[in-house]
Amino acid sequence: MPLFSSMLLAAGEAEGSWDITTASYDNISLSLSSQTSTPYSLFFKDDGTKVFVLGLFEDKVYQYNLSTPWDVSSGSYANKSLDYSAKEGTGYCCFFKSNGTKCYILGGSNIYQFALSTAWDISTATYDNKTINFGGQGITFKSDGTKIFVVKSSPSSVRQYTLSTPWDISTATYDNISLSLSSQITYPASITNSDDGKHLYITNNSGKYVYQYTLSTGWDISTGSYASKVKDFSAQESSIGGIFIKNDASKFYISGQASSKIFQYSLT
């Protein structure tokens, strides 16, 4: 169990299950409509006090503060954003380095790296002059920054890359390893993962389902297989944008393209 999760449990919070089918709605949401009509990606700070949302058509990443960690109903817009339109016309995913000093924007053809002079303050982000020419619909990194996993729609798969310099996207090379998703998902989109790299969660583009995959060896996509677990979130949202799982598996979050909201769930 990760150290941070252990600290949470010591404070009296129950650990959740990595089983996506156990997700139940907390009747808690955060409206994003004043900033973006189509939230396509979301990412939480590791202590749950901030959440970042990529607006598909606004070409911006927006920052929200949560006065109660991990409770989206306590969220409010921080009046801070990153405009990445000079680099990418359409962004699909944002991801942050574990200490909040780097932000990565995935577009249709490239991944761009930004540096934050103040950790977790998106308004301090500047382009790092580092990019790599492979795109997709979603990305996630290994916790130490040495691996990156890219969701591709053609063919429907997750591809694995190694970064020879951790967190430096310009050093990424393809491992010639991929996990096919085509038996479950025709057009995959967002991706999130467990801290140990043994569980992946992937959405279908503009759909209502989240699919779960298992890696018998953490962070090795060649050992991946479909877990035969899928969750229908249509009771709240018909068109999922982004997804995120808390590091102790007690909470799961989706952003809705139709509703312009973040919805919160408990995994039991």
CSV table of C-alpha atoms in Angstrom, one decimal, residues 19-255:
chain,number,residue,atom,x,y,z
A,19,ASP,CA,-13.2,-3.0,-8.5
A,20,ILE,CA,-14.9,-0.4,-10.7
A,21,THR,CA,-18.2,-2.3,-10.6
A,22,THR,CA,-18.5,-1.3,-6.9
A,23,ALA,CA,-18.7,2.4,-7.7
A,24,SER,CA,-21.7,4.1,-6.1
A,25,TYR,CA,-22.6,7.8,-6.6
A,26,ASP,CA,-22.0,10.0,-3.6
A,27,ASN,CA,-24.6,12.5,-4.8
A,28,ILE,CA,-21.8,15.1,-5.0
A,29,SER,CA,-20.7,17.1,-8.0
A,30,LEU,CA,-18.9,20.2,-9.1
A,31,SER,CA,-20.2,22.4,-11.9
A,32,LEU,CA,-17.6,23.5,-14.5
A,33,SER,CA,-19.9,25.2,-16.9
A,34,SER,CA,-18.7,28.7,-16.2
A,35,GLN,CA,-15.3,27.8,-17.5
A,36,THR,CA,-15.8,24.9,-20.1
A,37,SER,CA,-18.6,23.5,-22.0
A,38,THR,CA,-16.8,20.2,-22.6
A,39,PRO,CA,-14.5,19.0,-19.8
A,40,TYR,CA,-12.4,16.2,-21.4
A,41,SER,CA,-9.7,15.4,-18.8
A,42,LEU,CA,-9.2,15.8,-15.0
A,43,PHE,CA,-6.3,15.4,-12.6
A,44,PHE,CA,-6.1,15.8,-8.8
A,45,LYS,CA,-3.3,17.0,-6.7
A,46,ASP,CA,-2.0,14.1,-4.5
A,47,ASP,CA,-3.6,15.5,-1.3
A,48,GLY,CA,-7.0,16.1,-2.9
A,49,THR,CA,-7.0,19.9,-2.4
A,50,LYS,CA,-6.8,20.8,-6.1
A,51,VAL,CA,-8.3,19.5,-9.3
A,52,PHE,CA,-7.3,20.4,-12.9
A,53,VAL,CA,-9.7,20.2,-15.8
A,54,LEU,CA,-8.9,20.4,-19.5
A,55,GLY,CA,-11.5,22.1,-21.6
A,56,LEU,CA,-11.7,20.4,-25.0
A,57,PHE,CA,-12.8,23.5,-27.1
A,58,GLU,CA,-11.3,26.2,-24.9
A,59,ASP,CA,-7.7,25.1,-25.3
A,60,LYS,CA,-7.1,25.7,-21.6
A,61,VAL,CA,-6.5,23.8,-18.3
A,62,TYR,CA,-8.5,25.2,-15.4
A,63,GLN,CA,-7.6,25.0,-11.7
A,64,TYR,CA,-10.1,24.4,-8.9
A,65,ASN,CA,-9.5,24.4,-5.2
A,66,LEU,CA,-11.2,22.0,-2.8
A,67,SER,CA,-11.7,23.3,0.7
A,68,THR,CA,-12.4,19.8,1.9
A,69,PRO,CA,-9.8,17.4,0.3
A,70,TRP,CA,-11.3,14.9,-2.2
A,71,ASP,CA,-14.8,16.4,-1.8
A,72,VAL,CA,-15.8,18.0,-5.1
A,73,SER,CA,-18.8,19.7,-3.6
A,74,SER,CA,-16.3,21.9,-1.8
A,75,GLY,CA,-14.6,22.9,-5.0
A,76,SER,CA,-14.4,26.4,-6.5
A,77,TYR,CA,-12.7,27.9,-9.5
A,78,ALA,CA,-9.3,29.3,-8.5
A,79,ASN,CA,-9.3,31.9,-11.4
A,80,LYS,CA,-6.2,30.3,-12.7
A,81,SER,CA,-5.6,28.6,-16.1
A,82,LEU,CA,-3.1,27.6,-18.7
A,83,ASP,CA,-3.8,28.6,-22.3
A,84,TYR,CA,-2.0,26.0,-24.5
A,85,SER,CA,-3.5,27.1,-27.8
A,86,ALA,CA,-0.1,28.4,-29.1
A,87,LYS,CA,1.1,24.7,-29.0
A,88,GLU,CA,-2.0,22.6,-29.6
A,89,GLY,CA,-5.3,23.4,-31.3
A,90,THR,CA,-7.2,20.5,-29.6
A,91,GLY,CA,-6.0,19.0,-26.3
A,92,TYR,CA,-7.3,15.7,-25.0
A,93,CYS,CA,-5.5,15.1,-21.7
A,94,CYS,CA,-3.5,16.8,-19.0
A,95,PHE,CA,-1.2,15.0,-16.6
A,96,PHE,CA,1.0,16.3,-13.8
A,97,LYS,CA,4.4,15.2,-12.4
A,98,SER,CA,4.0,13.7,-8.9
A,99,ASN,CA,5.4,16.9,-7.2
A,100,GLY,CA,3.3,19.3,-9.3
A,101,THR,CA,6.3,21.0,-11.1
A,102,LYS,CA,5.5,19.6,-14.6
A,103,CYS,CA,2.3,19.5,-16.7
A,104,TYR,CA,1.9,17.5,-19.9
A,105,ILE,CA,-0.7,18.2,-22.6
A,106,LEU,CA,-1.7,15.5,-25.0
A,107,GLY,CA,-3.0,16.6,-28.4
A,108,GLY,CA,-3.9,14.6,-31.5
A,109,SER,CA,-0.3,14.5,-32.8
A,110,ASN,CA,2.0,15.5,-29.9
A,111,ILE,CA,2.6,15.6,-26.2
A,112,TYR,CA,3.9,19.0,-24.8
A,113,GLN,CA,5.7,19.5,-21.6
A,114,PHE,CA,5.3,22.6,-19.4
A,115,ALA,CA,7.2,23.6,-16.2
A,116,LEU,CA,5.4,25.2,-13.2
A,117,SER,CA,7.6,27.6,-11.3
A,118,THR,CA,5.2,27.2,-8.3
A,119,ALA,CA,4.2,23.6,-7.8
A,120,TRP,CA,0.5,22.9,-8.5
A,121,ASP,CA,-0.2,26.5,-9.6
A,122,ILE,CA,-1.2,26.2,-13.2
A,123,SER,CA,-0.9,30.0,-13.8
A,124,THR,CA,2.9,29.7,-13.4
A,125,ALA,CA,3.2,27.2,-16.2
A,126,THR,CA,5.5,27.9,-19.2
A,127,TYR,CA,6.4,25.8,-22.2
A,128,ASP,CA,9.5,23.6,-21.5
A,129,ASN,CA,10.5,23.5,-25.2
A,130,LYS,CA,10.1,19.8,-25.1
A,131,THR,CA,7.7,17.7,-27.1
A,132,ILE,CA,7.4,14.3,-28.7
A,133,ASN,CA,5.6,13.5,-31.9
A,134,PHE,CA,3.1,10.9,-30.9
A,135,GLY,CA,-0.5,11.6,-30.0
A,136,GLY,CA,-3.5,9.8,-28.8
A,137,GLN,CA,-6.6,10.3,-26.6
A,138,GLY,CA,-5.2,9.7,-23.1
A,139,ILE,CA,-2.0,9.4,-21.2
A,140,THR,CA,-0.8,8.2,-17.8
A,141,PHE,CA,2.7,8.0,-16.3
A,142,LYS,CA,4.4,5.5,-14.0
A,143,SER,CA,4.8,7.1,-10.6
A,144,ASP,CA,8.5,7.6,-11.0
A,145,GLY,CA,8.2,9.2,-14.5
A,146,THR,CA,10.1,6.4,-16.3
A,147,LYS,CA,7.1,5.0,-18.3
A,148,ILE,CA,4.3,6.6,-20.2
A,149,PHE,CA,1.2,4.8,-21.5
A,150,VAL,CA,-0.7,6.3,-24.4
A,151,VAL,CA,-4.3,5.4,-25.4
A,152,LYS,CA,-4.6,5.1,-29.2
A,153,SER,CA,-7.7,4.8,-31.3
A,154,SER,CA,-6.1,3.3,-34.4
A,155,PRO,CA,-5.7,0.6,-33.6
A,156,SER,CA,-7.7,0.6,-30.3
A,157,SER,CA,-4.8,0.0,-27.8
A,158,VAL,CA,-2.6,1.2,-25.0
A,159,ARG,CA,1.1,1.7,-26.0
A,160,GLN,CA,4.0,1.7,-23.6
A,161,TYR,CA,7.0,4.1,-23.8
A,162,THR,CA,10.2,4.4,-21.7
A,163,LEU,CA,11.7,7.8,-20.7
A,164,SER,CA,15.5,7.5,-20.4
A,165,THR,CA,15.3,10.7,-18.3
A,166,PRO,CA,12.4,10.5,-15.9
A,167,TRP,CA,9.6,13.1,-16.6
A,168,ASP,CA,11.5,14.4,-19.7
A,169,ILE,CA,9.0,13.7,-22.5
A,170,SER,CA,11.6,14.3,-25.2
A,171,THR,CA,13.5,11.2,-24.1
A,172,ALA,CA,10.6,8.8,-24.7
A,173,THR,CA,11.0,5.8,-27.0
A,174,TYR,CA,8.4,3.1,-27.9
A,175,ASP,CA,8.9,-0.2,-26.1
A,176,ASN,CA,7.2,-2.2,-28.9
A,177,ILE,CA,4.6,-3.3,-26.3
A,178,SER,CA,0.9,-2.7,-26.5
A,179,LEU,CA,-2.4,-3.9,-25.0
A,180,SER,CA,-5.3,-4.4,-27.4
A,181,LEU,CA,-8.6,-2.9,-26.4
A,182,SER,CA,-10.5,-3.6,-29.5
A,183,SER,CA,-12.6,-6.5,-28.1
A,184,GLN,CA,-14.2,-4.0,-25.6
A,185,ILE,CA,-13.6,-0.5,-27.0
A,186,THR,CA,-13.7,0.8,-30.5
A,187,TYR,CA,-12.6,4.3,-29.8
A,188,PRO,CA,-10.9,4.5,-26.4
A,189,ALA,CA,-10.4,7.9,-24.7
A,190,SER,CA,-9.4,8.7,-21.1
A,191,ILE,CA,-7.2,6.5,-18.9
A,192,THR,CA,-6.3,6.4,-15.2
A,193,ASN,CA,-4.5,3.8,-13.1
A,194,SER,CA,-3.7,2.5,-9.6
A,195,ASP,CA,-0.5,3.6,-7.9
A,196,ASP,CA,1.1,0.1,-8.3
A,197,GLY,CA,0.4,0.1,-12.0
A,198,LYS,CA,-1.7,-3.2,-11.8
A,199,HIS,CA,-5.1,-1.7,-12.6
A,200,LEU,CA,-6.0,0.4,-15.6
A,201,TYR,CA,-9.4,2.1,-16.2
A,202,ILE,CA,-10.3,3.3,-19.7
A,203,THR,CA,-13.4,5.0,-21.2
A,204,ASN,CA,-14.9,4.7,-24.6
A,205,ASN,CA,-15.0,8.0,-26.5
A,206,SER,CA,-18.1,10.1,-25.8
A,207,GLY,CA,-19.6,7.1,-24.0
A,208,LYS,CA,-21.0,6.2,-20.6
A,209,TYR,CA,-18.8,3.2,-19.7
A,210,VAL,CA,-15.5,2.7,-17.9
A,211,TYR,CA,-13.6,-0.6,-18.5
A,212,GLN,CA,-11.1,-2.2,-16.1
A,213,TYR,CA,-7.9,-4.0,-17.1
A,214,THR,CA,-5.4,-5.9,-15.0
A,215,LEU,CA,-1.6,-6.1,-15.3
A,216,SER,CA,-0.1,-9.1,-13.6
A,217,THR,CA,3.2,-7.2,-13.5
A,218,GLY,CA,2.7,-3.6,-12.5
A,219,TRP,CA,3.6,-1.1,-15.3
A,220,ASP,CA,4.2,-3.9,-17.9
A,221,ILE,CA,1.5,-3.5,-20.4
A,222,SER,CA,2.5,-6.8,-22.1
A,223,THR,CA,1.0,-8.6,-19.0
A,224,GLY,CA,-2.3,-6.8,-19.3
A,225,SER,CA,-5.7,-8.4,-19.9
A,226,TYR,CA,-9.4,-7.3,-19.6
A,227,ALA,CA,-10.7,-7.9,-16.1
A,228,SER,CA,-14.2,-8.5,-17.4
A,229,LYS,CA,-15.4,-5.5,-15.4
A,230,VAL,CA,-17.3,-2.5,-16.8
A,231,LYS,CA,-19.3,0.2,-15.1
A,232,ASP,CA,-22.2,2.1,-16.7
A,233,PHE,CA,-22.3,5.7,-15.4
A,234,SER,CA,-25.2,6.9,-17.5
A,235,ALA,CA,-27.4,7.6,-14.5
A,236,GLN,CA,-25.3,10.7,-14.1
A,237,GLU,CA,-23.5,11.2,-17.4
A,238,SER,CA,-24.0,10.0,-21.0
A,239,SER,CA,-20.7,11.3,-22.3
A,240,ILE,CA,-17.7,10.8,-20.0
A,241,GLY,CA,-14.7,13.1,-20.6
A,242,GLY,CA,-12.1,12.4,-18.0
A,243,ILE,CA,-11.6,9.8,-15.2
A,244,PHE,CA,-9.5,9.7,-12.0
A,245,ILE,CA,-9.1,7.2,-9.2
A,246,LYS,CA,-7.9,8.2,-5.7
A,247,ASN,CA,-4.7,6.7,-4.6
A,248,ASP,CA,-6.3,4.5,-1.9
A,249,ALA,CA,-9.1,3.4,-4.3
A,250,SER,CA,-11.8,4.8,-2.0
A,251,LYS,CA,-13.0,7.4,-4.6
A,252,PHE,CA,-13.6,7.6,-8.3
A,253,TYR,CA,-14.3,10.7,-10.4
A,254,ILE,CA,-15.6,11.4,-13.9
A,255,SER,CA,-16.0,14.6,-15.8
